[in-house]
Amino acid sequence: MSDLTRKTAAELSELMASGETSSVEITQAHLDRITATDTAVHAFLHVDTDGALAQAADVDKRRAAGEKLGPLAGVPLALKDVLTQDGVPTTAGSRILEGWKPPYDSTVVKRLKAAGIVILGKTNMDEFAMGSSTENSAYGPTHNPWDLARIPGGSGGGSSAAISAYQAPLAIGTDTGGSIRQPAAFTGTVGVKPTYGGTSRYGLIALASSLDTPGPCARTTLDAALLHEVIAGHDPMDSTSIDQPVPPVVEAARRGDVNGLRIGVVKELGGEGYQPGVEARFHEAVELLTKLGAEVVEVSCPHFQYALPAYYLILPSEASSNLAKFDAMRFGLRVGDDGENDAEQVMRLTREAGFGAEVKRRIMLGTHALSSGYYDAYYGQAQKVRTLIARDFTRAYEQVDVLVSPATPTTAFAIGDRVNDPIAMYKNDLCTIPSNLAGNAAASFPVGLADEDGLPVGFHVMAPVMRDDLLYQVGAALESALADQWGGVLMSKAPELEVTR
Amino acid sequence: MTVVADVLPIDDALAQYDPVMGLEVHVELNTKSKMFCGCPTEFGAEPNTQTCPVCLGLPGALPVVNAVGVESAIKIGLALNCEIAEWCRFARKNYFYPDMPKNFQTSQYDEPIAFNGWTDVVVDGETYRIEIERAHMEEDTGKSLHVGGATGRIHGASHSLVDYNRAGIPLIEIVTKTIEVPGEKAAAVARALVSQLRDLLLSIGVSDVRMDQGSLRCDANVSLKPKGSTTLGTRTETKNVNSFRSVERAITYEITRQAAILSSGGKILQETRHWHEDTGITTSGREKSDADDYRYFPEPDLVPIAPSREWVESLRATLPEAPSLRRARLQTEWGFTDLEMRDVINGGAVEYIVRTVELGVDAAAAKKWWLGELARAANESGKDLGDLGVGPAEVAEVQKLVDEGALNDKLARQVFDGLVKGEGTPAEIMAARGLALVSDDSALIEAIDRAIAANPDVVEKVNSGKPAAAGALIGAVMKDMRGQADAAKVRELLNTKLGI
Amino acid sequence: MPSITREEVAHLARLARIELSDDELDHLAPQLDQIIGLVAQVSDVAAEDIPPTSHALPLSNVMRKDENVPCLTPEQALSGAPAAEDQRFRVPRILSEEA
Ligand SMILES: [Mg+2]
Ligand SMILES: [Zn+2]
């Protein structure tokens, strides 16, 4: 049997259906791969070996009994540590939640389990998803499998690193300002941020409630679509969940046809500050789409330049309130409870010890932005900018079906490069943030390696609300055309990781 | 700091100052489930048995609005003659407190569901219109038990134990505009308002309004201004004034306390104060400070509520008649004089009489018990009528026993005494206290015979054509029976015996 | 030009219940000042007549029926508690009454 960890989820599914292998074998192969490579990569915060094997055995038993199973039943997955899983440690990358085992499943996890997907463990992330490099994890950084000295992106660096290190074929990420798409770009994988409200936030430890969106990470467009279909759909537990059918994402990924599709290149997302190799691969991909029959025009979204400042007001404001519950009273870390200190002091000492620097920075910023006397100038004004950005999108979608841009201005940077320069770090998310503010669907697809550093470049596609299928249509078209050029997907160019035994 | 301020006698205080009041009333709704999750709202359940990730504020959990909570809020708004918002939102009120799971309260801020209303209250026959600023939806907090200090007080406790069963129970906060009425009426008007709110909430069925269980809680703002002045003084907010009597007492106390400070040249501190039912005073809680920056912002986990006009009108159609019309109708139905009706209203007994009459009791009898025996018991124990543990059902049961001749009024009073003291059901109390009327004719006839034998002079008078004299014999029989006989029955038997 | 003083940062830390060291205060004040300089650009756009957007999508009236669903057991509820006593969450003494 060839290496099971190199297979896509769709291939694994077929192998299990034909009886060539079992979920237990597949799961064990991935667990072995994690053991062999995670010392170097550090994608996982917790590996649930026993739970995963038990789940796999259960799927195998059900398959043997002739039960009709979903297409991803028995396929292993890496879960970002920001989603609750009943009885399994969930930290959101923070010291303040070390050792906490939630007593309930998030809706995403419920749906994964119902689909028979095997959850291997929880992946590393920037603390409370605040960051673009996974360096803000309280448990140490994750390394980019393409170059271990580089960051894998963030906040979902663990999930993207896990799939690009062949530790799992599938992963779940969450995207608040680019935390699925930017790591996907940096690791040469596919990352999709569904329409806000298209996937449930119930059980997702909130960063910014009005922006957070769980979504699929995979090595291929089809795998991402298959996973998307499992986790998407209305959830009565989430008031912001959209009560409409899931867009036909799998069908779109299988079709992969862009003939006649109108594609708008966002004028404002490029030029100064963008790495030449990133721009080169981006423009080649645009040309490729034109060759495949798409009509490409340039589109202006003049307010996108204000997306970053608006985002860094809205996110910290909501986060400062969402993170207030981490107070040492009901769960998690408690510091300074010596019988003398009162509850307020214990809260202050715990939050001081339990939160990292970036979390404190953003809580302080949000507290400031919401405080009386500043609300109108900051939070209120940022929400108006949000309106303007949404209007830019609406106008653009009157002319085109999808918008495109590079996913990130640069490729993956070196670990330690930007940790002390918050603003340089924030600028990673220039291209991805507008879609979070407007709530529409967006994704990053791998389109090659930058000439100057040989690192992956992501191609960003943005589609209207509930037209997530268009993302897959574009992604699949690019993927098959590029595979024809390269003789395989981009991931096949990734360097072999040194394996430790 | 619990220094007791000197107070000025109320008459002196009111001679110099006019009080300005404002009330904030929190009502717990009687929904089956909490405001944002499906946990039950049962009072008195074992600690932490009615919680879930949502109301415990666990990471990841999300709220979903209870439709009946919204419906109740609209009904309350309509009953208070408010406008109902066409579109409104929830907001987060951010502050840290151990019994508040998320460290923000999901509430409403500048977009309440109901606003600009009024209600008329009647005190001593005078009608006062109270303007309602707003009624908005929010959620309750958990409950802390303070351990290690004296008598469960927060002060001096070594730690606290928190039960989150109450966290997330729907609350409606009703806020009045400033209330300015003649000083001598102020406290009574406030009491009448709270009492009327209670009646209103009961009549529209949105709350059980058990003040003893904290399902209606009142905060009273009081400030004073020198007589004739138009400048508002600094106000204090007295928290958790949880009975009608306390409303009246706490406001009176604050007036006298503030007057003492002002008249000696002092300044009123803008602060939260706490009412102490036992000592009848308020003490300083916490000074208002820049820490009271609640950083309100629209709740991003919930979407706006836009009640359709059809929905609002259909709810309006379910509302009972307005209190003033209802009072007039009840007075006619019950045949009470203006003075009688005034006593009933002032005594806060309207709803109890309504429900007692519904159980088949004559209005006069219902009034007699609620304003007589029960009001006196409430007064003696410093409780509100509703908190005596005696309800319309018990009153109807006792009256039925009177109507059947098993009790007379005098014995009934003793039964009520037993009910208030929690001695059991009327039947149990009658048995335990030996209160049943003697209905056995032979026992009565024996007593009549004894009375006739002992009072030959009276018998003589009756026989000589003065039947009214028989009253003395009846008295003797009743005394012999220690009151446990039906006087009418005794008269009947005696008349037969004497041949009149 | 926006600016945030060390005292303001200390005040924010009190509001946010974070015990910041002097060292952190020294670091945070200039960092926050720099970030506020960036985000303050939002006041350059968006005139009076632009409505604010608090929710990305225009949903409204999402409500649930007033029905009970199973609760956590007290053991589950208390499973993550740093300290528990008598089936309640044990918390350090509380100095001031509720706001
Ligand atoms: Mg309130
Ligand atoms: Zn609950």
mmCIF file of N, CA and C in Angstrom, chain B residues 87-178:
data_model
loop_
_atom_site.group_PDB
_atom_site.id
_atom_site.type_symbol
_atom_site.label_atom_id
_atom_site.label_comp_id
_atom_site.label_asym_id
_atom_site.label_seq_id
_atom_site.Cartn_x
_atom_site.Cartn_y
_atom_site.Cartn_z
ATOM 1 N N TRP B 87 -37.829 48.564 15.623
ATOM 2 C CA TRP B 87 -36.546 47.902 15.384
ATOM 3 C C TRP B 87 -35.695 48.191 16.608
ATOM 4 N N CYS B 88 -35.164 47.192 17.230
ATOM 5 C CA CYS B 88 -34.297 47.470 18.378
ATOM 6 C C CYS B 88 -33.260 46.375 18.507
ATOM 7 N N ARG B 89 -32.282 46.622 19.326
ATOM 8 C CA ARG B 89 -31.199 45.649 19.463
ATOM 9 C C ARG B 89 -30.897 45.386 20.934
ATOM 10 N N PHE B 90 -30.219 44.295 21.141
ATOM 11 C CA PHE B 90 -29.627 44.042 22.450
ATOM 12 C C PHE B 90 -28.251 44.697 22.471
ATOM 13 N N ALA B 91 -27.795 45.016 23.659
ATOM 14 C CA ALA B 91 -26.461 45.593 23.805
ATOM 15 C C ALA B 91 -25.773 44.891 24.962
ATOM 16 N N ARG B 92 -24.458 44.946 24.943
ATOM 17 C CA ARG B 92 -23.714 44.385 26.065
ATOM 18 C C ARG B 92 -23.362 45.490 27.041
ATOM 19 N N LYS B 93 -23.658 45.228 28.310
ATOM 20 C CA LYS B 93 -23.275 46.142 29.383
ATOM 21 C C LYS B 93 -22.087 45.487 30.081
ATOM 22 N N ASN B 94 -20.920 46.049 29.882
ATOM 23 C CA ASN B 94 -19.690 45.390 30.327
ATOM 24 C C ASN B 94 -19.269 45.826 31.734
ATOM 25 N N TYR B 95 -19.256 44.894 32.643
ATOM 26 C CA TYR B 95 -18.614 45.101 33.942
ATOM 27 C C TYR B 95 -18.349 43.734 34.561
ATOM 28 N N PHE B 96 -17.353 43.705 35.425
ATOM 29 C CA PHE B 96 -16.952 42.419 35.996
ATOM 30 C C PHE B 96 -17.666 42.183 37.320
ATOM 31 N N TYR B 97 -18.237 41.016 37.465
ATOM 32 C CA TYR B 97 -18.777 40.623 38.762
ATOM 33 C C TYR B 97 -18.899 39.102 38.798
ATOM 34 N N PRO B 98 -18.471 38.478 39.910
ATOM 35 C CA PRO B 98 -18.390 37.007 39.902
ATOM 36 C C PRO B 98 -19.704 36.291 39.612
ATOM 37 N N ASP B 99 -20.834 36.893 39.942
ATOM 38 C CA ASP B 99 -22.061 36.141 39.660
ATOM 39 C C ASP B 99 -22.623 36.424 38.265
ATOM 40 N N MET B 100 -21.863 37.186 37.474
ATOM 41 C CA MET B 100 -22.303 37.443 36.098
ATOM 42 C C MET B 100 -21.404 36.654 35.146
ATOM 43 N N PRO B 101 -21.910 35.549 34.582
ATOM 44 C CA PRO B 101 -21.037 34.582 33.911
ATOM 45 C C PRO B 101 -20.151 35.156 32.803
ATOM 46 N N LYS B 102 -20.677 36.060 32.004
ATOM 47 C CA LYS B 102 -19.884 36.513 30.860
ATOM 48 C C LYS B 102 -19.118 37.793 31.168
ATOM 49 N N ASN B 103 -19.364 38.339 32.350
ATOM 50 C CA ASN B 103 -18.834 39.653 32.711
ATOM 51 C C ASN B 103 -19.333 40.747 31.777
ATOM 52 N N PHE B 104 -20.422 40.457 31.119
ATOM 53 C CA PHE B 104 -21.263 41.510 30.559
ATOM 54 C C PHE B 104 -22.689 41.024 30.678
ATOM 55 N N GLN B 105 -23.587 41.977 30.843
ATOM 56 C CA GLN B 105 -24.993 41.625 30.891
ATOM 57 C C GLN B 105 -25.579 41.897 29.516
ATOM 58 N N THR B 106 -26.259 40.911 28.970
ATOM 59 C CA THR B 106 -26.948 41.158 27.706
ATOM 60 C C THR B 106 -28.222 41.910 28.047
ATOM 61 N N SER B 107 -28.278 43.154 27.574
ATOM 62 C CA SER B 107 -29.324 44.074 27.998
ATOM 63 C C SER B 107 -29.712 44.904 26.786
ATOM 64 N N GLN B 108 -30.395 45.998 27.010
ATOM 65 C CA GLN B 108 -30.635 46.940 25.919
ATOM 66 C C GLN B 108 -30.157 48.300 26.391
ATOM 67 N N TYR B 109 -29.703 49.102 25.456
ATOM 68 C CA TYR B 109 -29.124 50.386 25.850
ATOM 69 C C TYR B 109 -29.932 51.535 25.253
ATOM 70 N N ASP B 110 -29.499 52.041 24.124
ATOM 71 C CA ASP B 110 -30.195 53.200 23.563
ATOM 72 C C ASP B 110 -31.350 52.809 22.650
ATOM 73 N N GLU B 111 -31.618 51.515 22.560
ATOM 74 C CA GLU B 111 -32.701 51.058 21.697
ATOM 75 C C GLU B 111 -33.614 50.091 22.461
ATOM 76 N N PRO B 112 -34.320 50.586 23.480
ATOM 77 C CA PRO B 112 -35.185 49.683 24.253
ATOM 78 C C PRO B 112 -36.401 49.265 23.426
ATOM 79 N N ILE B 113 -36.981 48.127 23.784
ATOM 80 C CA ILE B 113 -38.122 47.647 23.008
ATOM 81 C C ILE B 113 -39.370 48.491 23.262
ATOM 82 N N ALA B 114 -39.473 49.090 24.458
ATOM 83 C CA ALA B 114 -40.653 49.915 24.767
ATOM 84 C C ALA B 114 -40.204 51.217 25.413
ATOM 85 N N PHE B 115 -40.866 52.320 25.074
ATOM 86 C CA PHE B 115 -40.429 53.611 25.612
ATOM 87 C C PHE B 115 -41.582 54.607 25.599
ATOM 88 N N ASN B 116 -41.407 55.698 26.342
ATOM 89 C CA ASN B 116 -42.389 56.791 26.381
ATOM 90 C C ASN B 116 -43.788 56.333 26.763
ATOM 91 N N GLY B 117 -43.930 55.811 27.959
ATOM 92 C CA GLY B 117 -45.258 55.386 28.400
ATOM 93 C C GLY B 117 -45.700 56.130 29.649
ATOM 94 N N TRP B 118 -46.793 55.695 30.201
ATOM 95 C CA TRP B 118 -47.269 56.283 31.458
ATOM 96 C C TRP B 118 -48.212 55.304 32.127
ATOM 97 N N THR B 119 -48.410 55.556 33.421
ATOM 98 C CA THR B 119 -49.442 54.812 34.146
ATOM 99 C C THR B 119 -49.943 55.718 35.266
ATOM 100 N N ASP B 120 -51.234 55.623 35.553
ATOM 101 C CA ASP B 120 -51.817 56.461 36.606
ATOM 102 C C ASP B 120 -51.930 55.660 37.889
ATOM 103 N N VAL B 121 -51.472 56.254 38.989
ATOM 104 C CA VAL B 121 -51.685 55.581 40.271
ATOM 105 C C VAL B 121 -52.560 56.465 41.148
ATOM 106 N N VAL B 122 -53.277 55.802 42.030
ATOM 107 C CA VAL B 122 -54.214 56.526 42.890
ATOM 108 C C VAL B 122 -53.745 56.404 44.333
ATOM 109 N N VAL B 123 -53.576 57.543 44.993
ATOM 110 C CA VAL B 123 -53.233 57.545 46.416
ATOM 111 C C VAL B 123 -54.194 58.498 47.121
ATOM 112 N N ASP B 124 -54.842 58.001 48.140
ATOM 113 C CA ASP B 124 -55.826 58.789 48.888
ATOM 114 C C ASP B 124 -56.822 59.477 47.957
ATOM 115 N N GLY B 125 -57.268 58.753 46.957
ATOM 116 C CA GLY B 125 -58.276 59.293 46.064
ATOM 117 C C GLY B 125 -57.747 60.238 45.001
ATOM 118 N N GLU B 126 -56.448 60.586 45.067
ATOM 119 C CA GLU B 126 -55.822 61.482 44.083
ATOM 120 C C GLU B 126 -55.143 60.628 43.019
ATOM 121 N N THR B 127 -55.237 61.059 41.774
ATOM 122 C CA THR B 127 -54.569 60.323 40.704
ATOM 123 C C THR B 127 -53.250 61.004 40.342
ATOM 124 N N TYR B 128 -52.189 60.240 40.247
ATOM 125 C CA TYR B 128 -50.883 60.778 39.850
ATOM 126 C C TYR B 128 -50.425 60.058 38.593
ATOM 127 N N ARG B 129 -50.087 60.820 37.582
ATOM 128 C CA ARG B 129 -49.600 60.186 36.359
ATOM 129 C C ARG B 129 -48.081 59.994 36.446
ATOM 130 N N ILE B 130 -47.640 58.765 36.314
ATOM 131 C CA ILE B 130 -46.204 58.453 36.341
ATOM 132 C C ILE B 130 -45.760 58.210 34.899
ATOM 133 N N GLU B 131 -44.773 58.970 34.473
ATOM 134 C CA GLU B 131 -44.259 58.797 33.104
ATOM 135 C C GLU B 131 -43.243 57.654 33.105
ATOM 136 N N ILE B 132 -43.359 56.801 32.108
ATOM 137 C CA ILE B 132 -42.426 55.679 31.981
ATOM 138 C C ILE B 132 -41.413 56.019 30.895
ATOM 139 N N GLU B 133 -40.145 55.977 31.282
ATOM 140 C CA GLU B 133 -39.069 56.270 30.335
ATOM 141 C C GLU B 133 -38.915 55.127 29.319
ATOM 142 N N ARG B 134 -38.854 53.909 29.854
ATOM 143 C CA ARG B 134 -38.569 52.774 28.990
ATOM 144 C C ARG B 134 -38.837 51.459 29.722
ATOM 145 N N ALA B 135 -39.011 50.411 28.960
ATOM 146 C CA ALA B 135 -39.011 49.054 29.517
ATOM 147 C C ALA B 135 -38.136 48.251 28.577
ATOM 148 N N HIS B 136 -37.098 47.633 29.107
ATOM 149 C CA HIS B 136 -36.197 46.897 28.220
ATOM 150 C C HIS B 136 -35.914 45.493 28.720
ATOM 151 N N MET B 137 -35.407 44.670 27.801
ATOM 152 C CA MET B 137 -35.154 43.261 28.101
ATOM 153 C C MET B 137 -33.711 43.083 28.568
ATOM 154 N N GLU B 138 -33.524 42.221 29.540
ATOM 155 C CA GLU B 138 -32.171 41.864 29.942
ATOM 156 C C GLU B 138 -32.213 40.517 30.644
ATOM 157 N N GLU B 139 -31.118 40.154 31.296
ATOM 158 C CA GLU B 139 -31.031 38.839 31.937
ATOM 159 C C GLU B 139 -30.567 39.001 33.375
ATOM 160 N N ASP B 140 -30.964 38.038 34.194
ATOM 161 C CA ASP B 140 -30.595 38.070 35.611
ATOM 162 C C ASP B 140 -29.185 37.497 35.797
ATOM 163 N N THR B 141 -28.634 37.711 36.976
ATOM 164 C CA THR B 141 -27.313 37.173 37.314
ATOM 165 C C THR B 141 -27.482 35.925 38.179
ATOM 166 N N GLY B 142 -26.370 35.270 38.489
ATOM 167 C CA GLY B 142 -26.404 34.171 39.451
ATOM 168 C C GLY B 142 -26.557 34.724 40.862
ATOM 169 N N LYS B 143 -26.471 33.811 41.831
ATOM 170 C CA LYS B 143 -26.663 34.232 43.226
ATOM 171 C C LYS B 143 -25.460 33.805 44.051
ATOM 172 N N SER B 144 -24.937 34.731 44.844
ATOM 173 C CA SER B 144 -23.776 34.423 45.673
ATOM 174 C C SER B 144 -24.184 34.216 47.125
ATOM 175 N N LEU B 145 -23.545 33.229 47.703
ATOM 176 C CA LEU B 145 -23.711 32.965 49.131
ATOM 177 C C LEU B 145 -22.393 33.380 49.772
ATOM 178 N N HIS B 146 -22.452 34.316 50.721
ATOM 179 C CA HIS B 146 -21.202 34.793 51.304
ATOM 180 C C HIS B 146 -20.890 34.006 52.564
ATOM 181 N N VAL B 147 -19.738 33.379 52.582
ATOM 182 C CA VAL B 147 -19.412 32.425 53.634
ATOM 183 C C VAL B 147 -18.325 32.981 54.558
ATOM 184 N N GLY B 148 -18.480 32.706 55.844
ATOM 185 C CA GLY B 148 -17.394 33.016 56.773
ATOM 186 C C GLY B 148 -17.555 34.336 57.483
ATOM 187 N N GLY B 149 -18.475 35.179 57.044
ATOM 188 C CA GLY B 149 -18.705 36.438 57.742
ATOM 189 C C GLY B 149 -19.930 36.311 58.621
ATOM 190 N N ALA B 150 -20.380 37.437 59.149
ATOM 191 C CA ALA B 150 -21.553 37.410 60.002
ATOM 192 C C ALA B 150 -22.816 37.374 59.140
ATOM 193 N N THR B 151 -23.741 36.507 59.506
ATOM 194 C CA THR B 151 -25.087 36.433 58.908
ATOM 195 C C THR B 151 -25.117 36.529 57.382
ATOM 196 N N GLY B 152 -24.158 35.874 56.738
ATOM 197 C CA GLY B 152 -24.218 35.794 55.289
ATOM 198 C C GLY B 152 -23.976 37.091 54.559
ATOM 199 N N ARG B 153 -23.542 38.119 55.281
ATOM 200 C CA ARG B 153 -23.296 39.398 54.616
ATOM 201 C C ARG B 153 -21.995 39.345 53.829
ATOM 202 N N ILE B 154 -21.925 40.203 52.840
ATOM 203 C CA ILE B 154 -20.744 40.263 51.997
ATOM 204 C C ILE B 154 -19.549 40.744 52.817
ATOM 205 N N HIS B 155 -19.830 41.638 53.750
ATOM 206 C CA HIS B 155 -18.779 42.229 54.551
ATOM 207 C C HIS B 155 -18.206 41.194 55.515
ATOM 208 N N GLY B 156 -16.912 41.026 55.469
ATOM 209 C CA GLY B 156 -16.261 40.111 56.401
ATOM 210 C C GLY B 156 -16.281 38.658 55.967
ATOM 211 N N ALA B 157 -16.875 38.365 54.820
ATOM 212 C CA ALA B 157 -16.905 36.980 54.356
ATOM 213 C C ALA B 157 -15.502 36.549 53.923
ATOM 214 N N SER B 158 -15.228 35.233 54.052
ATOM 215 C CA SER B 158 -13.909 34.741 53.637
ATOM 216 C C SER B 158 -13.917 34.345 52.172
ATOM 217 N N HIS B 159 -15.062 33.887 51.685
ATOM 218 C CA HIS B 159 -15.205 33.557 50.267
ATOM 219 C C HIS B 159 -16.688 33.485 49.953
ATOM 220 N N SER B 160 -16.993 33.289 48.700
ATOM 221 C CA SER B 160 -18.398 33.200 48.304
ATOM 222 C C SER B 160 -18.627 31.968 47.457
ATOM 223 N N LEU B 161 -19.873 31.510 47.470
ATOM 224 C CA LEU B 161 -20.250 30.336 46.683
ATOM 225 C C LEU B 161 -21.341 30.757 45.710
ATOM 226 N N VAL B 162 -21.115 30.447 44.457
ATOM 227 C CA VAL B 162 -22.037 30.978 43.460
ATOM 228 C C VAL B 162 -22.859 29.870 42.810
ATOM 229 N N ASP B 163 -24.142 30.151 42.695
ATOM 230 C CA ASP B 163 -25.110 29.265 42.048
ATOM 231 C C ASP B 163 -25.639 30.026 40.834
ATOM 232 N N TYR B 164 -25.492 29.420 39.665
ATOM 233 C CA TYR B 164 -25.878 30.136 38.433
ATOM 234 C C TYR B 164 -27.268 29.744 37.918
ATOM 235 N N ASN B 165 -28.069 29.082 38.760
ATOM 236 C CA ASN B 165 -29.420 28.737 38.311
ATOM 237 C C ASN B 165 -30.207 29.965 37.857
ATOM 238 N N ARG B 166 -30.005 31.071 38.556
ATOM 239 C CA ARG B 166 -30.787 32.281 38.227
ATOM 240 C C ARG B 166 -30.195 33.035 37.039
ATOM 241 N N ALA B 167 -28.940 32.741 36.720
ATOM 242 C CA ALA B 167 -28.275 33.485 35.651
ATOM 243 C C ALA B 167 -28.983 33.248 34.322
ATOM 244 N N GLY B 168 -29.393 34.327 33.696
ATOM 245 C CA GLY B 168 -30.028 34.215 32.396
ATOM 246 C C GLY B 168 -31.543 34.195 32.431
ATOM 247 N N ILE B 169 -32.129 34.216 33.618
ATOM 248 C CA ILE B 169 -33.589 34.313 33.679
ATOM 249 C C ILE B 169 -34.006 35.666 33.107
ATOM 250 N N PRO B 170 -35.034 35.694 32.266
ATOM 251 C CA PRO B 170 -35.383 36.968 31.627
ATOM 252 C C PRO B 170 -35.861 38.013 32.624
ATOM 253 N N LEU B 171 -35.362 39.203 32.449
ATOM 254 C CA LEU B 171 -35.787 40.330 33.260
ATOM 255 C C LEU B 171 -36.305 41.409 32.332
ATOM 256 N N ILE B 172 -37.315 42.109 32.791
ATOM 257 C CA ILE B 172 -37.694 43.357 32.145
ATOM 258 C C ILE B 172 -37.380 44.461 33.139
ATOM 259 N N GLU B 173 -36.622 45.442 32.684
ATOM 260 C CA GLU B 173 -36.336 46.582 33.552
ATOM 261 C C GLU B 173 -37.247 47.726 33.134
ATOM 262 N N ILE B 174 -38.049 48.179 34.082
ATOM 263 C CA ILE B 174 -38.966 49.293 33.830
ATOM 264 C C ILE B 174 -38.384 50.523 34.519
ATOM 265 N N VAL B 175 -38.191 51.587 33.777
ATOM 266 C CA VAL B 175 -37.569 52.789 34.326
ATOM 267 C C VAL B 175 -38.555 53.946 34.210
ATOM 268 N N THR B 176 -38.809 54.608 35.329
ATOM 269 C CA THR B 176 -39.713 55.769 35.268
ATOM 270 C C THR B 176 -38.912 57.014 34.912
ATOM 271 N N LYS B 177 -39.620 58.022 34.423
ATOM 272 C CA LYS B 177 -38.983 59.331 34.362
ATOM 273 C C LYS B 177 -38.987 59.874 35.792
ATOM 274 N N THR B 178 -38.435 61.067 35.986
ATOM 275 C CA THR B 178 -38.430 61.586 37.354
ATOM 276 C C THR B 178 -39.856 61.817 37.818
#
